[in-house]
PDB file of C-alpha atoms in Angstrom:
ATOM      1  CA  GLU A  15     119.799 116.887 109.183  1.00  0.00           C
ATOM      2  CA  ALA A  16     117.566 113.960 109.805  1.00  0.00           C
ATOM      3  CA  GLY A  17     115.449 113.488 106.687  1.00  0.00           C
ATOM      4  CA  VAL A  18     111.448 112.923 106.193  1.00  0.00           C
ATOM      5  CA  ALA A  19     109.788 109.269 107.589  1.00  0.00           C
ATOM      6  CA  GLN A  20     107.350 107.335 106.619  1.00  0.00           C
ATOM      7  CA  SER A  21     105.843 104.390 108.064  1.00  0.00           C
ATOM      8  CA  PRO A  22     104.374 101.489 107.519  1.00  0.00           C
ATOM      9  CA  ARG A  23     107.253 100.548 104.504  1.00  0.00           C
ATOM     10  CA  TYR A  24     104.747  98.141 103.175  1.00  0.00           C
ATOM     11  CA  LYS A  25     101.164  97.638 103.177  1.00  0.00           C
ATOM     12  CA  ILE A  26      98.603  94.684 101.389  1.00  0.00           C
ATOM     13  CA  ILE A  27      95.101  94.862 102.278  1.00  0.00           C
ATOM     14  CA  GLU A  28      92.099  93.513 100.938  1.00  0.00           C
ATOM     15  CA  LYS A  29      89.744  95.553  99.177  1.00  0.00           C
ATOM     16  CA  ARG A  30      86.736  97.651 101.156  1.00  0.00           C
ATOM     17  CA  GLN A  31      89.603  97.551 104.594  1.00  0.00           C
ATOM     18  CA  SER A  32      91.271 100.907 105.498  1.00  0.00           C
ATOM     19  CA  VAL A  33      94.223 101.930 105.597  1.00  0.00           C
ATOM     20  CA  ALA A  34      96.774 104.809 107.312  1.00  0.00           C
ATOM     21  CA  PHE A  35     100.292 106.094 106.881  1.00  0.00           C
ATOM     22  CA  TRP A  36     102.410 108.013 108.763  1.00  0.00           C
ATOM     23  CA  CYS A  37     104.465 110.739 107.581  1.00  0.00           C
ATOM     24  CA  ASN A  38     107.110 113.307 110.040  1.00  0.00           C
ATOM     25  CA  PRO A  39     108.953 115.819 107.775  1.00  0.00           C
ATOM     26  CA  ILE A  40     112.126 117.814 108.516  1.00  0.00           C
ATOM     27  CA  SER A  41     111.603 119.490 111.659  1.00  0.00           C
ATOM     28  CA  GLY A  42     110.709 123.129 110.992  1.00  0.00           C
ATOM     29  CA  HIS A  43     109.322 122.296 107.437  1.00  0.00           C
ATOM     30  CA  ALA A  44     106.233 124.365 107.355  1.00  0.00           C
ATOM     31  CA  THR A  45     105.188 122.915 104.339  1.00  0.00           C
ATOM     32  CA  LEU A  46     104.112 118.794 104.189  1.00  0.00           C
ATOM     33  CA  TYR A  47     102.961 117.112 100.758  1.00  0.00           C
ATOM     34  CA  TRP A  48     101.122 114.127 100.424  1.00  0.00           C
ATOM     35  CA  TYR A  49     101.707 112.703  96.482  1.00  0.00           C
ATOM     36  CA  GLN A  50     100.306 109.038  94.974  1.00  0.00           C
ATOM     37  CA  GLN A  51     102.905 107.396  92.716  1.00  0.00           C
ATOM     38  CA  ILE A  52     101.135 104.712  91.114  1.00  0.00           C
ATOM     39  CA  LEU A  53     103.491 102.342  89.312  1.00  0.00           C
ATOM     40  CA  GLY A  54     105.177 104.011  85.982  1.00  0.00           C
ATOM     41  CA  GLN A  55     103.748 106.723  86.946  1.00  0.00           C
ATOM     42  CA  GLY A  56     104.911 110.354  88.305  1.00  0.00           C
ATOM     43  CA  PRO A  57     103.791 111.425  91.310  1.00  0.00           C
ATOM     44  CA  LYS A  58     100.546 112.625  92.065  1.00  0.00           C
ATOM     45  CA  LEU A  59      99.640 115.088  94.609  1.00  0.00           C
ATOM     46  CA  LEU A  60      96.807 114.793  96.503  1.00  0.00           C
ATOM     47  CA  ILE A  61      96.977 117.170  99.868  1.00  0.00           C
ATOM     48  CA  GLN A  62      99.311 120.112 100.661  1.00  0.00           C
ATOM     49  CA  PHE A  63      99.587 121.544 104.362  1.00  0.00           C
ATOM     50  CA  GLN A  64     101.269 124.716 105.453  1.00  0.00           C
ATOM     51  CA  ASN A  65     101.411 124.329 109.205  1.00  0.00           C
ATOM     52  CA  ASN A  66      97.833 122.319 109.747  1.00  0.00           C
ATOM     53  CA  GLY A  67      95.718 124.058 107.007  1.00  0.00           C
ATOM     54  CA  VAL A  68      94.682 122.557 103.706  1.00  0.00           C
ATOM     55  CA  VAL A  69      96.597 124.767 101.054  1.00  0.00           C
ATOM     56  CA  ASP A  70      95.530 122.541  98.640  1.00  0.00           C
ATOM     57  CA  ASP A  71      93.297 119.332  98.467  1.00  0.00           C
ATOM     58  CA  SER A  72      91.493 119.694  95.059  1.00  0.00           C
ATOM     59  CA  GLN A  73      92.439 115.797  94.047  1.00  0.00           C
ATOM     60  CA  LEU A  74      92.269 113.888  96.592  1.00  0.00           C
ATOM     61  CA  PRO A  75      89.260 111.332  96.352  1.00  0.00           C
ATOM     62  CA  LYS A  76      87.521 113.303  99.469  1.00  0.00           C
ATOM     63  CA  ASP A  77      84.778 110.563  99.561  1.00  0.00           C
ATOM     64  CA  ARG A  78      87.469 107.471 100.668  1.00  0.00           C
ATOM     65  CA  PHE A  79      90.436 109.560 101.365  1.00  0.00           C
ATOM     66  CA  SER A  80      90.927 112.163 104.119  1.00  0.00           C
ATOM     67  CA  ALA A  81      94.528 113.741 105.899  1.00  0.00           C
ATOM     68  CA  GLU A  82      95.053 115.521 109.161  1.00  0.00           C
ATOM     69  CA  ARG A  83      97.995 117.485 110.025  1.00  0.00           C
ATOM     70  CA  LEU A  84      97.950 118.116 113.942  1.00  0.00           C
ATOM     71  CA  LYS A  85     100.093 120.586 115.772  1.00  0.00           C
ATOM     72  CA  GLY A  86     101.521 121.191 112.098  1.00  0.00           C
ATOM     73  CA  VAL A  87     104.330 118.711 112.455  1.00  0.00           C
ATOM     74  CA  ASP A  88     103.017 114.540 111.416  1.00  0.00           C
ATOM     75  CA  SER A  89     100.888 113.995 109.351  1.00  0.00           C
ATOM     76  CA  THR A  90      98.846 110.775 108.599  1.00  0.00           C
ATOM     77  CA  LEU A  91      96.515 109.774 105.880  1.00  0.00           C
ATOM     78  CA  LYS A  92      93.583 107.354 105.308  1.00  0.00           C
ATOM     79  CA  ILE A  93      92.051 105.572 102.864  1.00  0.00           C
ATOM     80  CA  GLN A  94      89.041 103.802 103.551  1.00  0.00           C
ATOM     81  CA  PRO A  95      87.564 101.961 102.272  1.00  0.00           C
ATOM     82  CA  ALA A  96      90.169 100.952  99.955  1.00  0.00           C
ATOM     83  CA  LYS A  97      90.565 100.021  96.526  1.00  0.00           C
ATOM     84  CA  LEU A  98      92.247  97.649  93.959  1.00  0.00           C
ATOM     85  CA  GLU A  99      92.991 100.572  92.468  1.00  0.00           C
ATOM     86  CA  ASP A 100      94.456 102.264  94.837  1.00  0.00           C
ATOM     87  CA  SER A 101      97.478 100.207  94.891  1.00  0.00           C
ATOM     88  CA  ALA A 102     100.455 103.049  94.698  1.00  0.00           C
ATOM     89  CA  VAL A 103     103.235 104.220  96.513  1.00  0.00           C
ATOM     90  CA  TYR A 104     101.946 106.990  99.070  1.00  0.00           C
ATOM     91  CA  LEU A 105     105.082 109.618  99.240  1.00  0.00           C
ATOM     92  CA  CYS A 106     104.914 112.606 101.891  1.00  0.00           C
ATOM     93  CA  ALA A 107     107.383 115.770 101.341  1.00  0.00           C
ATOM     94  CA  SER A 108     108.116 118.561 103.053  1.00  0.00           C
ATOM     95  CA  SER A 109     109.644 121.963 102.162  1.00  0.00           C
ATOM     96  CA  PRO A 110     110.094 125.407 104.811  1.00  0.00           C
ATOM     97  CA  LEU A 111     107.916 127.309 103.786  1.00  0.00           C
ATOM     98  CA  HIS A 112     104.780 127.713 101.621  1.00  0.00           C
ATOM     99  CA  GLY A 113     105.736 128.868  98.291  1.00  0.00           C
ATOM    100  CA  THR A 114     109.342 127.243  98.396  1.00  0.00           C
ATOM    101  CA  ALA A 115     108.710 123.869  96.307  1.00  0.00           C
ATOM    102  CA  ASN A 116     111.863 125.465  95.104  1.00  0.00           C
ATOM    103  CA  TYR A 117     114.178 124.492  97.615  1.00  0.00           C
ATOM    104  CA  GLY A 118     114.587 122.145 100.379  1.00  0.00           C
ATOM    105  CA  TYR A 119     111.795 119.715  98.624  1.00  0.00           C
ATOM    106  CA  THR A 120     112.344 116.552 100.153  1.00  0.00           C
ATOM    107  CA  PHE A 121     110.710 112.791  99.745  1.00  0.00           C
ATOM    108  CA  GLY A 122     110.275 110.199 102.049  1.00  0.00           C
ATOM    109  CA  SER A 123     110.708 107.134 100.924  1.00  0.00           C
ATOM    110  CA  GLY A 124     107.453 105.960 100.807  1.00  0.00           C
ATOM    111  CA  THR A 125     104.508 103.406 101.615  1.00  0.00           C
ATOM    112  CA  ARG A 126     104.102 100.853  99.189  1.00  0.00           C
ATOM    113  CA  LEU A 127     100.092 100.178  99.400  1.00  0.00           C
ATOM    114  CA  THR A 128      99.293  97.055  97.545  1.00  0.00           C
ATOM    115  CA  VAL A 129      95.333  96.693  97.860  1.00  0.00           C
ATOM    116  CA  VAL A 130      94.261  92.789  96.999  1.00  0.00           C
TER     117      VAL A 130
ATOM    118  CA  GLN B  20      97.488 123.234  81.014  1.00  0.00           C
ATOM    119  CA  GLN B  21      99.456 121.690  84.195  1.00  0.00           C
ATOM    120  CA  GLN B  22     100.933 119.104  82.871  1.00  0.00           C
ATOM    121  CA  VAL B  23     104.341 117.786  81.697  1.00  0.00           C
ATOM    122  CA  LYS B  24     105.383 115.368  79.024  1.00  0.00           C
ATOM    123  CA  GLN B  25     108.041 113.089  79.469  1.00  0.00           C
ATOM    124  CA  SER B  26     109.756 111.084  76.736  1.00  0.00           C
ATOM    125  CA  PRO B  27     110.842 108.275  76.271  1.00  0.00           C
ATOM    126  CA  GLN B  28     109.357 106.437  78.466  1.00  0.00           C
ATOM    127  CA  SER B  29     112.715 104.039  79.036  1.00  0.00           C
ATOM    128  CA  LEU B  30     115.653 104.238  78.241  1.00  0.00           C
ATOM    129  CA  ILE B  31     119.199 102.055  77.360  1.00  0.00           C
ATOM    130  CA  VAL B  32     122.918 103.858  77.020  1.00  0.00           C
ATOM    131  CA  GLN B  33     126.067 101.966  76.888  1.00  0.00           C
ATOM    132  CA  LYS B  34     128.027 102.865  79.509  1.00  0.00           C
ATOM    133  CA  GLY B  35     130.055 106.204  78.457  1.00  0.00           C
ATOM    134  CA  GLY B  36     126.999 107.100  76.374  1.00  0.00           C
ATOM    135  CA  ILE B  37     125.153 110.580  76.220  1.00  0.00           C
ATOM    136  CA  SER B  38     121.262 109.585  77.887  1.00  0.00           C
ATOM    137  CA  ILE B  39     119.018 112.505  76.689  1.00  0.00           C
ATOM    138  CA  ILE B  40     115.281 112.768  78.747  1.00  0.00           C
ATOM    139  CA  ASN B  41     112.666 115.359  76.783  1.00  0.00           C
ATOM    140  CA  CYS B  42     110.116 117.352  78.035  1.00  0.00           C
ATOM    141  CA  ALA B  43     107.680 119.690  77.390  1.00  0.00           C
ATOM    142  CA  TYR B  44     105.091 121.568  78.960  1.00  0.00           C
ATOM    143  CA  GLU B  45     101.564 124.087  78.586  1.00  0.00           C
ATOM    144  CA  ASN B  46     101.286 126.723  80.971  1.00  0.00           C
ATOM    145  CA  THR B  47     103.582 129.498  80.218  1.00  0.00           C
ATOM    146  CA  ALA B  48     103.525 130.659  83.891  1.00  0.00           C
ATOM    147  CA  PHE B  49     105.883 128.318  85.484  1.00  0.00           C
ATOM    148  CA  ASP B  50     108.445 129.574  86.387  1.00  0.00           C
ATOM    149  CA  TYR B  51     111.157 126.341  87.657  1.00  0.00           C
ATOM    150  CA  PHE B  52     111.709 122.898  86.655  1.00  0.00           C
ATOM    151  CA  PRO B  53     113.936 120.747  87.952  1.00  0.00           C
ATOM    152  CA  TRP B  54     114.627 117.101  87.279  1.00  0.00           C
ATOM    153  CA  TYR B  55     114.307 114.317  90.259  1.00  0.00           C
ATOM    154  CA  GLN B  56     116.234 111.095  90.300  1.00  0.00           C
ATOM    155  CA  GLN B  57     114.406 107.952  92.068  1.00  0.00           C
ATOM    156  CA  PHE B  58     116.199 104.714  93.036  1.00  0.00           C
ATOM    157  CA  PRO B  59     113.916 101.365  93.560  1.00  0.00           C
ATOM    158  CA  GLY B  60     112.671 101.529  97.285  1.00  0.00           C
ATOM    159  CA  LYS B  61     113.513 105.304  97.009  1.00  0.00           C
ATOM    160  CA  GLY B  62     111.578 108.627  97.410  1.00  0.00           C
ATOM    161  CA  PRO B  63     112.473 111.008  94.166  1.00  0.00           C
ATOM    162  CA  ALA B  64     115.411 113.353  95.020  1.00  0.00           C
ATOM    163  CA  LEU B  65     116.377 116.953  93.467  1.00  0.00           C
ATOM    164  CA  LEU B  66     118.798 115.736  90.825  1.00  0.00           C
ATOM    165  CA  ILE B  67     119.179 119.325  88.796  1.00  0.00           C
ATOM    166  CA  ALA B  68     117.247 122.734  88.585  1.00  0.00           C
ATOM    167  CA  ILE B  69     116.378 125.296  86.249  1.00  0.00           C
ATOM    168  CA  ARG B  70     114.500 128.771  85.477  1.00  0.00           C
ATOM    169  CA  PRO B  71     113.283 129.265  82.521  1.00  0.00           C
ATOM    170  CA  ASP B  72     115.669 133.170  82.094  1.00  0.00           C
ATOM    171  CA  VAL B  73     118.904 130.810  81.719  1.00  0.00           C
ATOM    172  CA  SER B  74     118.836 128.300  78.608  1.00  0.00           C
ATOM    173  CA  GLU B  75     121.184 126.169  79.616  1.00  0.00           C
ATOM    174  CA  LYS B  76     122.854 124.488  83.413  1.00  0.00           C
ATOM    175  CA  LYS B  77     125.576 122.208  84.173  1.00  0.00           C
ATOM    176  CA  GLU B  78     126.496 120.225  86.991  1.00  0.00           C
ATOM    177  CA  GLY B  79     128.840 117.739  86.814  1.00  0.00           C
ATOM    178  CA  ARG B  80     127.739 115.132  83.820  1.00  0.00           C
ATOM    179  CA  PHE B  81     124.341 116.886  83.952  1.00  0.00           C
ATOM    180  CA  THR B  82     122.771 119.733  81.868  1.00  0.00           C
ATOM    181  CA  ILE B  83     119.492 121.020  81.586  1.00  0.00           C
ATOM    182  CA  SER B  84     118.712 122.682  78.149  1.00  0.00           C
ATOM    183  CA  PHE B  85     115.863 124.993  78.446  1.00  0.00           C
ATOM    184  CA  ASN B  86     114.026 126.584  75.393  1.00  0.00           C
ATOM    185  CA  LYS B  87     111.110 128.392  76.256  1.00  0.00           C
ATOM    186  CA  SER B  88     109.932 129.510  72.373  1.00  0.00           C
ATOM    187  CA  ALA B  89     109.412 125.936  72.474  1.00  0.00           C
ATOM    188  CA  LYS B  90     107.891 125.132  75.663  1.00  0.00           C
ATOM    189  CA  GLN B  91     110.480 122.493  75.934  1.00  0.00           C
ATOM    190  CA  PHE B  92     113.353 121.464  78.441  1.00  0.00           C
ATOM    191  CA  SER B  93     115.967 118.285  78.289  1.00  0.00           C
ATOM    192  CA  LEU B  94     118.462 116.382  80.846  1.00  0.00           C
ATOM    193  CA  HIS B  95     121.466 115.209  79.233  1.00  0.00           C
ATOM    194  CA  ILE B  96     123.571 112.835  81.125  1.00  0.00           C
ATOM    195  CA  MET B  97     127.278 112.424  80.066  1.00  0.00           C
ATOM    196  CA  ASP B  98     129.525 109.550  80.363  1.00  0.00           C
ATOM    197  CA  SER B  99     126.542 108.319  81.277  1.00  0.00           C
ATOM    198  CA  GLN B 100     127.571 105.235  84.332  1.00  0.00           C
ATOM    199  CA  PRO B 101     125.724 101.918  85.383  1.00  0.00           C
ATOM    200  CA  GLY B 102     125.074 103.990  88.503  1.00  0.00           C
ATOM    201  CA  ASP B 103     122.584 106.593  86.609  1.00  0.00           C
ATOM    202  CA  SER B 104     120.294 103.954  86.303  1.00  0.00           C
ATOM    203  CA  ALA B 105     116.984 105.107  88.018  1.00  0.00           C
ATOM    204  CA  THR B 106     113.514 106.691  87.083  1.00  0.00           C
ATOM    205  CA  TYR B 107     114.222 110.492  86.120  1.00  0.00           C
ATOM    206  CA  PHE B 108     110.885 112.653  86.783  1.00  0.00           C
ATOM    207  CA  CYS B 109     111.105 116.243  85.058  1.00  0.00           C
ATOM    208  CA  ALA B 110     108.860 118.742  86.765  1.00  0.00           C
ATOM    209  CA  ALA B 111     107.368 121.684  86.884  1.00  0.00           C
ATOM    210  CA  SER B 112     105.844 124.151  88.930  1.00  0.00           C
ATOM    211  CA  LEU B 113     104.610 127.989  89.362  1.00  0.00           C
ATOM    212  CA  ALA B 114     105.801 130.545  92.015  1.00  0.00           C
ATOM    213  CA  GLY B 115     107.274 127.869  94.349  1.00  0.00           C
ATOM    214  CA  LEU B 116     103.832 125.711  94.652  1.00  0.00           C
ATOM    215  CA  GLN B 117     103.545 122.315  94.272  1.00  0.00           C
ATOM    216  CA  LEU B 118     105.662 120.846  91.572  1.00  0.00           C
ATOM    217  CA  THR B 119     103.412 118.805  88.525  1.00  0.00           C
ATOM    218  CA  PHE B 120     105.386 115.851  87.280  1.00  0.00           C
ATOM    219  CA  GLY B 121     105.973 114.273  84.156  1.00  0.00           C
ATOM    220  CA  SER B 122     105.458 110.281  83.889  1.00  0.00           C
ATOM    221  CA  GLY B 123     108.923 109.425  83.792  1.00  0.00           C
ATOM    222  CA  THR B 124     112.085 107.349  81.903  1.00  0.00           C
ATOM    223  CA  GLN B 125     113.644 104.556  83.492  1.00  0.00           C
ATOM    224  CA  LEU B 126     117.497 104.525  82.061  1.00  0.00           C
ATOM    225  CA  THR B 127     118.933 101.683  81.899  1.00  0.00           C
ATOM    226  CA  VAL B 128     123.326 102.271  81.494  1.00  0.00           C
ATOM    227  CA  LEU B 129     124.709  98.794  80.487  1.00  0.00           C
ATOM    228  CA  PRO B 130     128.239  97.995  81.981  1.00  0.00           C
TER     229      PRO B 130
END
């Protein structure tokens, strides 16, 4: 089966600019996660979707970050305006159902964002 | 309560040696403890996982040891190989919900 697809792979922007990342999960996976991985740290959950509904966005900086998952398939994560501390790898992951992080929790290769 | 603490931050092992990475958790309700392996430029990939009703799980050269009373678990890599050089993350989840990750251990296996 195809894996989790993410684009772009790399992005360099100036602070205060906006940026968007795209994720296409494994076909049929209902649950989609966006994680932020700062260099030297473990991934930190930003937002979790179940189909096209938000399950958990408690750690999403909502003043600048937004995410959507229209039609319950692919998803977009946006940052506007970006700050220097947003420099990180943004990872998308998917799993078959809510409550199945223990099974088939697959990550994409991520988008590396550098804010200068 | 949701933290998972991982050590060491970096580890250098000779080829053929044993690599040991440790993690500790606080939330006793966690019910699933996976280890992920991440190579540069790639997303984390599931390596091995254990549930708290088991004290040890072995898959090939990789073993998880779990100490429920101490709220600790560790990854042992036997006969470490240069190809094992990667960053390893422990994690924990509750009722199959999102994973909480440790800070990672960068393993280097010298040839």
